[in-house]
PDB file of C-alpha atoms in Angstrom:
ATOM      1  CA  UNK A   1      -0.108   0.092   0.021  1.00  0.00           C
ATOM      2  CA  UNK A   2       1.375   3.755  -0.451  1.00  0.00           C
ATOM      3  CA  UNK A   3       1.860   5.407   2.564  1.00  0.00           C
ATOM      4  CA  UNK A   4       0.445   8.882   1.818  1.00  0.00           C
ATOM      5  CA  UNK A   5      -3.272   6.709   1.312  1.00  0.00           C
ATOM      6  CA  UNK A   6      -2.533   4.596   4.502  1.00  0.00           C
ATOM      7  CA  UNK A   7      -5.109   6.007   7.317  1.00  0.00           C
ATOM      8  CA  UNK A   8      -3.224   8.843  10.011  1.00  0.00           C
ATOM      9  CA  UNK A   9      -2.425   7.149  13.284  1.00  0.00           C
ATOM     10  CA  UNK A  10      -3.253  10.705  15.365  1.00  0.00           C
ATOM     11  CA  UNK A  11      -3.173   8.922  18.959  1.00  0.00           C
ATOM     12  CA  UNK A  12      -1.524   5.180  20.352  1.00  0.00           C
ATOM     13  CA  UNK A  13      -1.318   4.060  24.208  1.00  0.00           C
ATOM     14  CA  UNK A  14       0.331   0.949  22.431  1.00  0.00           C
ATOM     15  CA  UNK A  15      -0.332  -2.251  23.091  1.00  0.00           C
ATOM     16  CA  UNK A  16      -3.614  -0.903  24.431  1.00  0.00           C
ATOM     17  CA  UNK A  17      -5.400   1.389  21.751  1.00  0.00           C
ATOM     18  CA  UNK A  18      -5.085   3.399  18.102  1.00  0.00           C
ATOM     19  CA  UNK A  19      -7.399   5.982  16.817  1.00  0.00           C
ATOM     20  CA  UNK A  20      -6.545   7.247  13.385  1.00  0.00           C
ATOM     21  CA  UNK A  21      -7.810  10.455  11.854  1.00  0.00           C
ATOM     22  CA  UNK A  22     -10.906   9.003  10.024  1.00  0.00           C
ATOM     23  CA  UNK A  23     -12.274   8.255  13.349  1.00  0.00           C
ATOM     24  CA  UNK A  24     -11.340   4.369  13.375  1.00  0.00           C
ATOM     25  CA  UNK A  25     -10.328   3.177  16.999  1.00  0.00           C
ATOM     26  CA  UNK A  26      -8.015   0.048  16.942  1.00  0.00           C
ATOM     27  CA  UNK A  27      -8.206  -1.930  20.611  1.00  0.00           C
ATOM     28  CA  UNK A  28      -5.307  -3.937  20.496  1.00  0.00           C
ATOM     29  CA  UNK A  29      -6.006  -6.222  23.892  1.00  0.00           C
ATOM     30  CA  UNK A  30      -9.255  -7.569  25.846  1.00  0.00           C
ATOM     31  CA  UNK A  31     -11.514  -7.857  22.794  1.00  0.00           C
ATOM     32  CA  UNK A  32     -12.494 -11.263  22.763  1.00  0.00           C
ATOM     33  CA  UNK A  33     -15.646 -12.543  23.748  1.00  0.00           C
ATOM     34  CA  UNK A  34     -17.108 -15.620  25.824  1.00  0.00           C
ATOM     35  CA  UNK A  35     -20.926 -16.836  26.127  1.00  0.00           C
ATOM     36  CA  UNK A  36     -22.494 -16.823  29.029  1.00  0.00           C
ATOM     37  CA  UNK A  37     -22.918 -20.145  30.703  1.00  0.00           C
ATOM     38  CA  UNK A  38     -22.901 -22.658  33.697  1.00  0.00           C
ATOM     39  CA  UNK A  39     -19.849 -22.276  35.131  1.00  0.00           C
ATOM     40  CA  UNK A  40     -17.898 -26.599  35.151  1.00  0.00           C
ATOM     41  CA  UNK A  41     -15.468 -25.344  38.328  1.00  0.00           C
ATOM     42  CA  UNK A  42     -17.893 -23.521  40.399  1.00  0.00           C
ATOM     43  CA  UNK A  43     -21.374 -24.403  39.219  1.00  0.00           C
ATOM     44  CA  UNK A  44     -22.399 -20.686  39.132  1.00  0.00           C
ATOM     45  CA  UNK A  45     -24.693 -19.304  36.313  1.00  0.00           C
ATOM     46  CA  UNK A  46     -24.048 -16.276  34.220  1.00  0.00           C
ATOM     47  CA  UNK A  47     -26.528 -14.353  31.682  1.00  0.00           C
ATOM     48  CA  UNK A  48     -26.637 -11.402  29.522  1.00  0.00           C
ATOM     49  CA  UNK A  49     -29.357  -8.912  29.092  1.00  0.00           C
ATOM     50  CA  UNK A  50     -29.562  -5.321  28.243  1.00  0.00           C
ATOM     51  CA  UNK A  51     -30.540  -2.948  30.612  1.00  0.00           C
ATOM     52  CA  UNK A  52     -31.148   0.263  29.024  1.00  0.00           C
ATOM     53  CA  UNK A  53     -32.184  -0.177  25.148  1.00  0.00           C
ATOM     54  CA  UNK A  54     -31.694   3.011  23.976  1.00  0.00           C
ATOM     55  CA  UNK A  55     -27.869   3.231  24.888  1.00  0.00           C
ATOM     56  CA  UNK A  56     -26.823  -0.045  25.113  1.00  0.00           C
ATOM     57  CA  UNK A  57     -26.265  -0.413  28.077  1.00  0.00           C
ATOM     58  CA  UNK A  58     -26.157  -4.178  28.380  1.00  0.00           C
ATOM     59  CA  UNK A  59     -24.304  -6.412  31.901  1.00  0.00           C
ATOM     60  CA  UNK A  60     -23.288  -9.592  32.550  1.00  0.00           C
ATOM     61  CA  UNK A  61     -25.343 -11.286  35.344  1.00  0.00           C
ATOM     62  CA  UNK A  62     -23.477 -13.760  37.688  1.00  0.00           C
ATOM     63  CA  UNK A  63     -25.365 -15.962  39.983  1.00  0.00           C
ATOM     64  CA  UNK A  64     -23.158 -18.868  42.490  1.00  0.00           C
ATOM     65  CA  UNK A  65     -24.299 -21.905  43.021  1.00  0.00           C
ATOM     66  CA  UNK A  66     -27.838 -21.700  45.110  1.00  0.00           C
ATOM     67  CA  UNK A  67     -28.705 -24.411  48.416  1.00  0.00           C
ATOM     68  CA  UNK A  68     -32.344 -22.910  48.434  1.00  0.00           C
ATOM     69  CA  UNK A  69     -34.514 -21.967  45.257  1.00  0.00           C
ATOM     70  CA  UNK A  70     -35.281 -18.827  47.213  1.00  0.00           C
ATOM     71  CA  UNK A  71     -32.225 -17.933  48.402  1.00  0.00           C
ATOM     72  CA  UNK A  72     -30.989 -13.814  49.509  1.00  0.00           C
ATOM     73  CA  UNK A  73     -27.457 -12.976  48.778  1.00  0.00           C
ATOM     74  CA  UNK A  74     -25.497  -9.777  48.622  1.00  0.00           C
ATOM     75  CA  UNK A  75     -25.862  -8.045  45.350  1.00  0.00           C
ATOM     76  CA  UNK A  76     -22.999  -6.663  43.968  1.00  0.00           C
ATOM     77  CA  UNK A  77     -22.599  -4.165  40.704  1.00  0.00           C
ATOM     78  CA  UNK A  78     -19.705  -4.476  39.454  1.00  0.00           C
ATOM     79  CA  UNK A  79     -17.349  -2.118  37.563  1.00  0.00           C
ATOM     80  CA  UNK A  80     -14.232  -3.802  35.193  1.00  0.00           C
ATOM     81  CA  UNK A  81     -11.222  -1.757  33.709  1.00  0.00           C
ATOM     82  CA  UNK A  82      -9.710  -0.926  30.555  1.00  0.00           C
ATOM     83  CA  UNK A  83      -8.480   3.080  31.054  1.00  0.00           C
ATOM     84  CA  UNK A  84     -12.183   3.357  30.101  1.00  0.00           C
ATOM     85  CA  UNK A  85     -11.148   2.203  26.635  1.00  0.00           C
ATOM     86  CA  UNK A  86     -11.269  -1.431  26.090  1.00  0.00           C
ATOM     87  CA  UNK A  87     -12.293  -4.408  27.730  1.00  0.00           C
ATOM     88  CA  UNK A  88     -15.923  -5.463  29.013  1.00  0.00           C
ATOM     89  CA  UNK A  89     -17.855  -8.218  30.963  1.00  0.00           C
ATOM     90  CA  UNK A  90     -17.966 -10.838  28.691  1.00  0.00           C
ATOM     91  CA  UNK A  91     -13.852 -10.928  28.086  1.00  0.00           C
ATOM     92  CA  UNK A  92     -12.507 -14.513  28.987  1.00  0.00           C
ATOM     93  CA  UNK A  93     -10.431 -11.717  31.724  1.00  0.00           C
ATOM     94  CA  UNK A  94     -13.470 -10.947  33.379  1.00  0.00           C
ATOM     95  CA  UNK A  95     -15.661 -13.796  33.536  1.00  0.00           C
ATOM     96  CA  UNK A  96     -13.164 -15.785  34.700  1.00  0.00           C
ATOM     97  CA  UNK A  97     -12.962 -13.073  37.570  1.00  0.00           C
ATOM     98  CA  UNK A  98     -15.722 -12.291  38.081  1.00  0.00           C
ATOM     99  CA  UNK A  99     -17.281 -16.008  38.054  1.00  0.00           C
ATOM    100  CA  UNK A 100     -14.734 -17.258  41.242  1.00  0.00           C
ATOM    101  CA  UNK A 101     -15.579 -13.680  42.671  1.00  0.00           C
ATOM    102  CA  UNK A 102     -19.070 -14.435  42.824  1.00  0.00           C
ATOM    103  CA  UNK A 103     -18.602 -18.021  43.889  1.00  0.00           C
ATOM    104  CA  UNK A 104     -15.741 -17.485  47.057  1.00  0.00           C
ATOM    105  CA  UNK A 105     -18.389 -14.153  48.192  1.00  0.00           C
ATOM    106  CA  UNK A 106     -21.680 -16.453  47.025  1.00  0.00           C
ATOM    107  CA  UNK A 107     -22.909 -13.263  45.935  1.00  0.00           C
ATOM    108  CA  UNK A 108     -24.939 -12.099  43.288  1.00  0.00           C
ATOM    109  CA  UNK A 109     -23.121 -10.143  40.580  1.00  0.00           C
ATOM    110  CA  UNK A 110     -24.174  -7.461  37.990  1.00  0.00           C
ATOM    111  CA  UNK A 111     -21.240  -6.750  35.843  1.00  0.00           C
ATOM    112  CA  UNK A 112     -21.957  -3.419  33.660  1.00  0.00           C
ATOM    113  CA  UNK A 113     -20.422  -2.855  30.008  1.00  0.00           C
ATOM    114  CA  UNK A 114     -20.804   0.792  30.013  1.00  0.00           C
ATOM    115  CA  UNK A 115     -19.890   2.059  26.814  1.00  0.00           C
ATOM    116  CA  UNK A 116     -16.053   3.294  26.087  1.00  0.00           C
ATOM    117  CA  UNK A 117     -13.645   5.671  25.098  1.00  0.00           C
ATOM    118  CA  UNK A 118     -13.191   7.982  22.861  1.00  0.00           C
ATOM    119  CA  UNK A 119     -16.001   7.043  20.912  1.00  0.00           C
ATOM    120  CA  UNK A 120     -17.566   7.995  24.626  1.00  0.00           C
ATOM    121  CA  UNK A 121     -15.518   9.956  26.129  1.00  0.00           C
ATOM    122  CA  UNK A 122     -16.299  10.903  29.903  1.00  0.00           C
ATOM    123  CA  UNK A 123     -18.535  11.500  31.847  1.00  0.00           C
ATOM    124  CA  UNK A 124     -20.508   8.735  29.682  1.00  0.00           C
ATOM    125  CA  UNK A 125     -19.636   6.003  31.724  1.00  0.00           C
ATOM    126  CA  UNK A 126     -20.342   6.903  34.646  1.00  0.00           C
ATOM    127  CA  UNK A 127     -23.306   8.185  33.490  1.00  0.00           C
ATOM    128  CA  UNK A 128     -24.517   5.096  31.895  1.00  0.00           C
ATOM    129  CA  UNK A 129     -22.630   3.428  35.380  1.00  0.00           C
ATOM    130  CA  UNK A 130     -25.710   5.266  36.896  1.00  0.00           C
ATOM    131  CA  UNK A 131     -27.962   4.450  34.768  1.00  0.00           C
ATOM    132  CA  UNK A 132     -27.080   0.874  35.320  1.00  0.00           C
ATOM    133  CA  UNK A 133     -26.925   1.243  39.365  1.00  0.00           C
ATOM    134  CA  UNK A 134     -31.115   2.715  39.084  1.00  0.00           C
ATOM    135  CA  UNK A 135     -31.820   0.131  36.970  1.00  0.00           C
ATOM    136  CA  UNK A 136     -30.649  -2.578  39.326  1.00  0.00           C
ATOM    137  CA  UNK A 137     -32.015  -0.775  42.434  1.00  0.00           C
ATOM    138  CA  UNK A 138     -35.365  -0.803  40.105  1.00  0.00           C
ATOM    139  CA  UNK A 139     -35.522  -4.610  41.220  1.00  0.00           C
ATOM    140  CA  UNK A 140     -35.549  -3.814  45.292  1.00  0.00           C
ATOM    141  CA  UNK A 141     -39.666  -4.697  45.843  1.00  0.00           C
ATOM    142  CA  UNK A 142     -38.949  -7.296  43.718  1.00  0.00           C
ATOM    143  CA  UNK A 143     -40.627  -6.044  40.951  1.00  0.00           C
ATOM    144  CA  UNK A 144     -37.940  -5.584  38.445  1.00  0.00           C
ATOM    145  CA  UNK A 145     -38.089  -6.776  34.922  1.00  0.00           C
ATOM    146  CA  UNK A 146     -34.859  -9.725  35.864  1.00  0.00           C
ATOM    147  CA  UNK A 147     -35.817 -12.620  37.222  1.00  0.00           C
ATOM    148  CA  UNK A 148     -32.558 -12.951  39.064  1.00  0.00           C
ATOM    149  CA  UNK A 149     -32.329  -9.635  41.163  1.00  0.00           C
ATOM    150  CA  UNK A 150     -36.178  -9.927  41.874  1.00  0.00           C
ATOM    151  CA  UNK A 151     -35.400 -13.741  43.643  1.00  0.00           C
ATOM    152  CA  UNK A 152     -32.247 -13.289  44.951  1.00  0.00           C
ATOM    153  CA  UNK A 153     -30.837 -10.013  45.531  1.00  0.00           C
ATOM    154  CA  UNK A 154     -30.870  -8.691  49.078  1.00  0.00           C
ATOM    155  CA  UNK A 155     -31.323  -4.792  48.876  1.00  0.00           C
ATOM    156  CA  UNK A 156     -30.243  -4.352  52.109  1.00  0.00           C
ATOM    157  CA  UNK A 157     -26.628  -5.687  51.419  1.00  0.00           C
ATOM    158  CA  UNK A 158     -25.273  -4.350  47.966  1.00  0.00           C
ATOM    159  CA  UNK A 159     -21.892  -2.769  47.104  1.00  0.00           C
ATOM    160  CA  UNK A 160     -20.063  -1.733  44.449  1.00  0.00           C
ATOM    161  CA  UNK A 161     -16.834  -2.572  43.223  1.00  0.00           C
ATOM    162  CA  UNK A 162     -14.195  -2.546  40.493  1.00  0.00           C
ATOM    163  CA  UNK A 163     -10.952  -2.586  39.023  1.00  0.00           C
ATOM    164  CA  UNK A 164      -8.814   0.210  37.985  1.00  0.00           C
ATOM    165  CA  UNK A 165     -11.350   2.610  36.056  1.00  0.00           C
ATOM    166  CA  UNK A 166     -14.244   0.661  37.236  1.00  0.00           C
ATOM    167  CA  UNK A 167     -13.252   1.146  40.865  1.00  0.00           C
ATOM    168  CA  UNK A 168     -13.117   4.869  40.152  1.00  0.00           C
ATOM    169  CA  UNK A 169     -15.965   4.447  38.480  1.00  0.00           C
ATOM    170  CA  UNK A 170     -17.749   2.846  41.541  1.00  0.00           C
ATOM    171  CA  UNK A 171     -16.032   5.868  43.914  1.00  0.00           C
ATOM    172  CA  UNK A 172     -17.879   8.027  41.821  1.00  0.00           C
ATOM    173  CA  UNK A 173     -21.408   6.560  42.006  1.00  0.00           C
ATOM    174  CA  UNK A 174     -21.064   6.152  45.510  1.00  0.00           C
ATOM    175  CA  UNK A 175     -20.179  10.302  45.967  1.00  0.00           C
ATOM    176  CA  UNK A 176     -23.622  10.627  43.464  1.00  0.00           C
ATOM    177  CA  UNK A 177     -25.142   7.756  45.558  1.00  0.00           C
ATOM    178  CA  UNK A 178     -24.473  10.528  48.903  1.00  0.00           C
ATOM    179  CA  UNK A 179     -26.219  13.119  47.894  1.00  0.00           C
ATOM    180  CA  UNK A 180     -29.918  13.748  49.111  1.00  0.00           C
ATOM    181  CA  UNK A 181     -30.441  15.607  45.317  1.00  0.00           C
ATOM    182  CA  UNK A 182     -29.623  12.523  43.043  1.00  0.00           C
ATOM    183  CA  UNK A 183     -29.633   9.387  45.998  1.00  0.00           C
ATOM    184  CA  UNK A 184     -30.328   6.196  45.713  1.00  0.00           C
ATOM    185  CA  UNK A 185     -34.022   4.086  47.154  1.00  0.00           C
ATOM    186  CA  UNK A 186     -31.670   1.794  48.904  1.00  0.00           C
ATOM    187  CA  UNK A 187     -28.796   2.213  51.140  1.00  0.00           C
ATOM    188  CA  UNK A 188     -25.280   1.062  49.549  1.00  0.00           C
ATOM    189  CA  UNK A 189     -23.687  -1.076  52.044  1.00  0.00           C
ATOM    190  CA  UNK A 190     -19.107  -0.888  50.819  1.00  0.00           C
ATOM    191  CA  UNK A 191     -16.838   0.058  47.486  1.00  0.00           C
ATOM    192  CA  UNK A 192     -14.861  -2.478  47.371  1.00  0.00           C
ATOM    193  CA  UNK A 193     -11.705  -0.432  45.090  1.00  0.00           C
ATOM    194  CA  UNK A 194      -9.245  -2.138  43.661  1.00  0.00           C
ATOM    195  CA  UNK A 195      -6.664  -0.786  42.354  1.00  0.00           C
ATOM    196  CA  UNK A 196      -8.140   2.225  41.870  1.00  0.00           C
ATOM    197  CA  UNK A 197      -7.134   4.112  38.646  1.00  0.00           C
ATOM    198  CA  UNK A 198      -7.498   7.674  41.031  1.00  0.00           C
ATOM    199  CA  UNK A 199      -3.795   9.967  39.525  1.00  0.00           C
ATOM    200  CA  UNK A 200      -3.618  13.936  39.647  1.00  0.00           C
ATOM    201  CA  UNK A 201      -1.245  16.876  37.879  1.00  0.00           C
ATOM    202  CA  UNK A 202       1.631  17.426  40.839  1.00  0.00           C
ATOM    203  CA  UNK A 203       2.869  13.814  41.486  1.00  0.00           C
ATOM    204  CA  UNK A 204       3.008  12.370  44.918  1.00  0.00           C
ATOM    205  CA  UNK A 205       5.092   9.764  47.106  1.00  0.00           C
ATOM    206  CA  UNK A 206       6.943   7.170  44.355  1.00  0.00           C
ATOM    207  CA  UNK A 207       5.579   8.836  41.458  1.00  0.00           C
ATOM    208  CA  UNK A 208       8.319  11.447  40.719  1.00  0.00           C
ATOM    209  CA  UNK A 209      11.101   8.723  40.437  1.00  0.00           C
ATOM    210  CA  UNK A 210       8.365   6.489  38.196  1.00  0.00           C
ATOM    211  CA  UNK A 211       9.864   5.757  34.823  1.00  0.00           C
ATOM    212  CA  UNK A 212       8.941   8.698  32.035  1.00  0.00           C
ATOM    213  CA  UNK A 213       7.732   6.374  30.028  1.00  0.00           C
ATOM    214  CA  UNK A 214       5.257   4.950  32.662  1.00  0.00           C
ATOM    215  CA  UNK A 215       4.362   7.993  33.597  1.00  0.00           C
ATOM    216  CA  UNK A 216       4.026   9.896  30.232  1.00  0.00           C
ATOM    217  CA  UNK A 217       1.001   7.482  29.454  1.00  0.00           C
ATOM    218  CA  UNK A 218      -0.780   8.325  32.941  1.00  0.00           C
ATOM    219  CA  UNK A 219      -0.125  11.661  32.290  1.00  0.00           C
ATOM    220  CA  UNK A 220      -1.845  11.304  28.477  1.00  0.00           C
ATOM    221  CA  UNK A 221      -4.813   8.870  29.988  1.00  0.00           C
ATOM    222  CA  UNK A 222      -7.256  11.260  31.324  1.00  0.00           C
ATOM    223  CA  UNK A 223      -6.804  14.233  28.232  1.00  0.00           C
ATOM    224  CA  UNK A 224      -7.377  11.271  25.906  1.00  0.00           C
ATOM    225  CA  UNK A 225     -11.127  10.300  27.339  1.00  0.00           C
ATOM    226  CA  UNK A 226     -11.824  13.512  28.750  1.00  0.00           C
ATOM    227  CA  UNK A 227     -11.870  15.873  26.097  1.00  0.00           C
ATOM    228  CA  UNK A 228     -14.029  18.547  27.311  1.00  0.00           C
ATOM    229  CA  UNK A 229     -11.986  18.308  30.900  1.00  0.00           C
ATOM    230  CA  UNK A 230      -8.267  17.633  30.138  1.00  0.00           C
ATOM    231  CA  UNK A 231      -7.296  18.547  33.643  1.00  0.00           C
ATOM    232  CA  UNK A 232      -5.843  15.465  35.324  1.00  0.00           C
ATOM    233  CA  UNK A 233      -7.198  17.710  38.609  1.00  0.00           C
ATOM    234  CA  UNK A 234     -10.344  16.301  37.685  1.00  0.00           C
ATOM    235  CA  UNK A 235     -12.278  15.733  40.590  1.00  0.00           C
ATOM    236  CA  UNK A 236     -13.534  12.630  39.018  1.00  0.00           C
ATOM    237  CA  UNK A 237      -9.955  11.595  38.478  1.00  0.00           C
ATOM    238  CA  UNK A 238      -8.534  13.004  41.288  1.00  0.00           C
ATOM    239  CA  UNK A 239     -10.614  12.783  44.327  1.00  0.00           C
ATOM    240  CA  UNK A 240      -8.462  14.739  46.906  1.00  0.00           C
ATOM    241  CA  UNK A 241      -8.468  17.194  44.837  1.00  0.00           C
ATOM    242  CA  UNK A 242      -9.158  20.934  45.911  1.00  0.00           C
ATOM    243  CA  UNK A 243     -12.030  21.726  43.771  1.00  0.00           C
ATOM    244  CA  UNK A 244     -13.100  17.750  44.616  1.00  0.00           C
ATOM    245  CA  UNK A 245     -16.572  16.670  46.805  1.00  0.00           C
ATOM    246  CA  UNK A 246     -16.085  16.485  50.628  1.00  0.00           C
ATOM    247  CA  UNK A 247     -14.983  12.492  51.023  1.00  0.00           C
ATOM    248  CA  UNK A 248     -17.270  13.021  54.116  1.00  0.00           C
ATOM    249  CA  UNK A 249     -20.053  12.853  51.525  1.00  0.00           C
ATOM    250  CA  UNK A 250     -19.830   9.594  49.991  1.00  0.00           C
ATOM    251  CA  UNK A 251     -22.871   7.323  50.428  1.00  0.00           C
ATOM    252  CA  UNK A 252     -22.092   4.108  52.030  1.00  0.00           C
ATOM    253  CA  UNK A 253     -20.600   2.939  55.406  1.00  0.00           C
ATOM    254  CA  UNK A 254     -17.438   0.740  54.585  1.00  0.00           C
ATOM    255  CA  UNK A 255     -15.380   1.290  52.338  1.00  0.00           C
ATOM    256  CA  UNK A 256     -12.761  -1.589  50.892  1.00  0.00           C
ATOM    257  CA  UNK A 257      -9.053  -0.509  49.309  1.00  0.00           C
ATOM    258  CA  UNK A 258      -7.022  -2.383  47.779  1.00  0.00           C
ATOM    259  CA  UNK A 259      -3.123  -1.529  46.374  1.00  0.00           C
ATOM    260  CA  UNK A 260      -0.177  -3.739  45.229  1.00  0.00           C
ATOM    261  CA  UNK A 261       3.131  -3.013  45.435  1.00  0.00           C
ATOM    262  CA  UNK A 262       4.314  -2.650  42.567  1.00  0.00           C
ATOM    263  CA  UNK A 263       1.349  -0.624  41.025  1.00  0.00           C
ATOM    264  CA  UNK A 264       1.593   2.653  39.045  1.00  0.00           C
ATOM    265  CA  UNK A 265      -0.741   4.154  40.791  1.00  0.00           C
ATOM    266  CA  UNK A 266      -0.060   2.053  44.137  1.00  0.00           C
ATOM    267  CA  UNK A 267      -0.060   5.682  46.208  1.00  0.00           C
ATOM    268  CA  UNK A 268      -3.169   7.704  44.470  1.00  0.00           C
ATOM    269  CA  UNK A 269      -4.652   4.565  46.810  1.00  0.00           C
ATOM    270  CA  UNK A 270      -2.882   5.278  49.809  1.00  0.00           C
ATOM    271  CA  UNK A 271      -4.004   8.628  49.911  1.00  0.00           C
ATOM    272  CA  UNK A 272      -7.338   7.952  48.997  1.00  0.00           C
ATOM    273  CA  UNK A 273      -7.512   5.977  51.824  1.00  0.00           C
ATOM    274  CA  UNK A 274      -5.931   8.048  54.725  1.00  0.00           C
ATOM    275  CA  UNK A 275      -7.624  11.330  52.963  1.00  0.00           C
ATOM    276  CA  UNK A 276     -11.376   8.988  53.469  1.00  0.00           C
ATOM    277  CA  UNK A 277     -10.061   8.417  57.077  1.00  0.00           C
ATOM    278  CA  UNK A 278      -9.361  12.020  58.189  1.00  0.00           C
ATOM    279  CA  UNK A 279     -12.148  13.740  56.720  1.00  0.00           C
ATOM    280  CA  UNK A 280     -14.086  13.142  59.246  1.00  0.00           C
ATOM    281  CA  UNK A 281     -17.025  10.434  56.772  1.00  0.00           C
ATOM    282  CA  UNK A 282     -18.529   8.191  59.446  1.00  0.00           C
ATOM    283  CA  UNK A 283     -17.960   4.482  57.710  1.00  0.00           C
ATOM    284  CA  UNK A 284     -15.072   2.371  58.555  1.00  0.00           C
ATOM    285  CA  UNK A 285     -12.183   2.467  55.784  1.00  0.00           C
ATOM    286  CA  UNK A 286      -9.688  -0.803  55.713  1.00  0.00           C
ATOM    287  CA  UNK A 287      -7.147  -1.304  52.953  1.00  0.00           C
ATOM    288  CA  UNK A 288      -5.351  -4.408  51.583  1.00  0.00           C
ATOM    289  CA  UNK A 289      -1.907  -3.872  50.032  1.00  0.00           C
ATOM    290  CA  UNK A 290      -0.908  -7.295  47.946  1.00  0.00           C
ATOM    291  CA  UNK A 291       3.383  -7.111  47.847  1.00  0.00           C
ATOM    292  CA  UNK A 292       5.658  -7.850  45.029  1.00  0.00           C
ATOM    293  CA  UNK A 293       2.799  -7.485  42.522  1.00  0.00           C
ATOM    294  CA  UNK A 294       1.584  -4.886  40.061  1.00  0.00           C
ATOM    295  CA  UNK A 295      -1.940  -3.494  38.534  1.00  0.00           C
ATOM    296  CA  UNK A 296      -4.327  -6.051  37.820  1.00  0.00           C
ATOM    297  CA  UNK A 297      -2.459  -8.869  38.804  1.00  0.00           C
ATOM    298  CA  UNK A 298      -4.581 -11.059  40.080  1.00  0.00           C
ATOM    299  CA  UNK A 299      -6.278 -10.886  36.708  1.00  0.00           C
ATOM    300  CA  UNK A 300      -4.251 -12.727  34.475  1.00  0.00           C
ATOM    301  CA  UNK A 301      -3.522 -15.435  37.127  1.00  0.00           C
ATOM    302  CA  UNK A 302      -6.623 -16.592  39.215  1.00  0.00           C
ATOM    303  CA  UNK A 303      -4.558 -19.694  40.334  1.00  0.00           C
ATOM    304  CA  UNK A 304      -1.801 -17.681  42.167  1.00  0.00           C
ATOM    305  CA  UNK A 305      -1.348 -17.186  45.864  1.00  0.00           C
ATOM    306  CA  UNK A 306      -2.088 -13.534  45.698  1.00  0.00           C
ATOM    307  CA  UNK A 307      -5.251 -13.771  43.046  1.00  0.00           C
ATOM    308  CA  UNK A 308      -6.588 -16.463  45.837  1.00  0.00           C
ATOM    309  CA  UNK A 309      -6.267 -14.053  49.050  1.00  0.00           C
ATOM    310  CA  UNK A 310      -6.863 -10.678  47.541  1.00  0.00           C
ATOM    311  CA  UNK A 311     -10.718 -12.346  46.506  1.00  0.00           C
ATOM    312  CA  UNK A 312     -10.949 -14.263  50.434  1.00  0.00           C
ATOM    313  CA  UNK A 313     -10.707 -10.519  51.119  1.00  0.00           C
ATOM    314  CA  UNK A 314     -13.075  -8.903  48.656  1.00  0.00           C
ATOM    315  CA  UNK A 315     -15.755 -12.271  50.215  1.00  0.00           C
ATOM    316  CA  UNK A 316     -14.728 -11.192  53.608  1.00  0.00           C
ATOM    317  CA  UNK A 317     -16.280  -7.510  52.628  1.00  0.00           C
ATOM    318  CA  UNK A 318     -18.871  -8.306  50.554  1.00  0.00           C
ATOM    319  CA  UNK A 319     -20.279 -10.636  53.653  1.00  0.00           C
ATOM    320  CA  UNK A 320     -19.426  -8.008  56.736  1.00  0.00           C
ATOM    321  CA  UNK A 321     -17.031 -10.078  57.863  1.00  0.00           C
ATOM    322  CA  UNK A 322     -13.950  -7.334  58.399  1.00  0.00           C
ATOM    323  CA  UNK A 323     -10.950  -7.914  59.965  1.00  0.00           C
ATOM    324  CA  UNK A 324     -10.122  -5.677  63.185  1.00  0.00           C
ATOM    325  CA  UNK A 325      -6.873  -5.298  62.087  1.00  0.00           C
ATOM    326  CA  UNK A 326      -3.869  -6.231  59.360  1.00  0.00           C
TER     327      UNK A 326
END
C-alpha cells in the first residue's frame, strides 16, 4: 500500500489502543468474547441482559450455585477496568474473575458494560454506570424486569466494586449516591476499590521516581478519555483535588481499598484511604496491600496464592466479615 493512502494515526497507547484521523478506533487488547454459561468449576451461572436499550448499556449477571430456590444473597454491582477505553464484562479475563469471585463470596453480581472512550468520552462511562445502578435498584421491591435480581438479591446488602477504572467508577457513583438530590432508593453497604485508577497533576510519593515513559502514559489517559476537561486534577480522576466533593459525603458505610506494591497508581490508593479516614466520614475504611505485584495482577493468574488471598479478602468484605486490624 502507498504510504500516503494509509490512515493517519492521531493517538496511540502502545499495545492498548490506536485512534486514526478518520475516526477508526483499533483496540489491541481484551477484545475477546466468551458466552454466558454454567461454570463447570464453580457451578455458578451467568447470563447477558440489556438494561437500557436506547444507549445499549448491557451487563453480564452472575449467580452462584444456590442451596435453596429462594436464597437471598448480597448484591455486587461491578465495573470492569480498562482505562475507560478497552475491555468488557464479556472478555475471558473478566468472565473468569467474576465466576471465581461470585463463587468465593456467594454473592449475585451484575457486571456492567458501560460505553467506552474515545467514541463515548467521559462522562458517558459514569452516566451509563449510574443508569445501570438505578436499573438494578428498581428491583428492590422484587418487581423489576430481571427474575434473578427479584428472587435472589438482598437490597439491604448492596455493594459496588471494580478494578482500576471500574474502581474509579465505583467511588464516583458512591459520591453521587451520598447526595440526597440524586440518592438511590437503597443504601449502599460498601464499595471495594481494587487498584483504583486515580491520578493528579502533581506527583506524590514514589511517582517522582517513576519511569518517565510509564508516567507519560498515565498523564495522557485522562485528556484522551475526557477532552472536555483534560485536567488531571478533574475531581472524578483525583478525588482529593482542591475542588473535589468532600469525601465526608461518600454514600456508603464501609470501604475496602486494595493496592499492589509495584503498581504505578498505588500511592493514589493509599492517599484515598488516608484522606477518607480523616475526612469525618462516618464509615469504616480498610486497606489491603499485595506485596511484589503490579496493577491488576490477579486478573491474569487467578490460581496464584496472592490472587486467591485478594479474592478471599473481597469475599469477607462483601459478607461483612472485616478484620479489625491488618
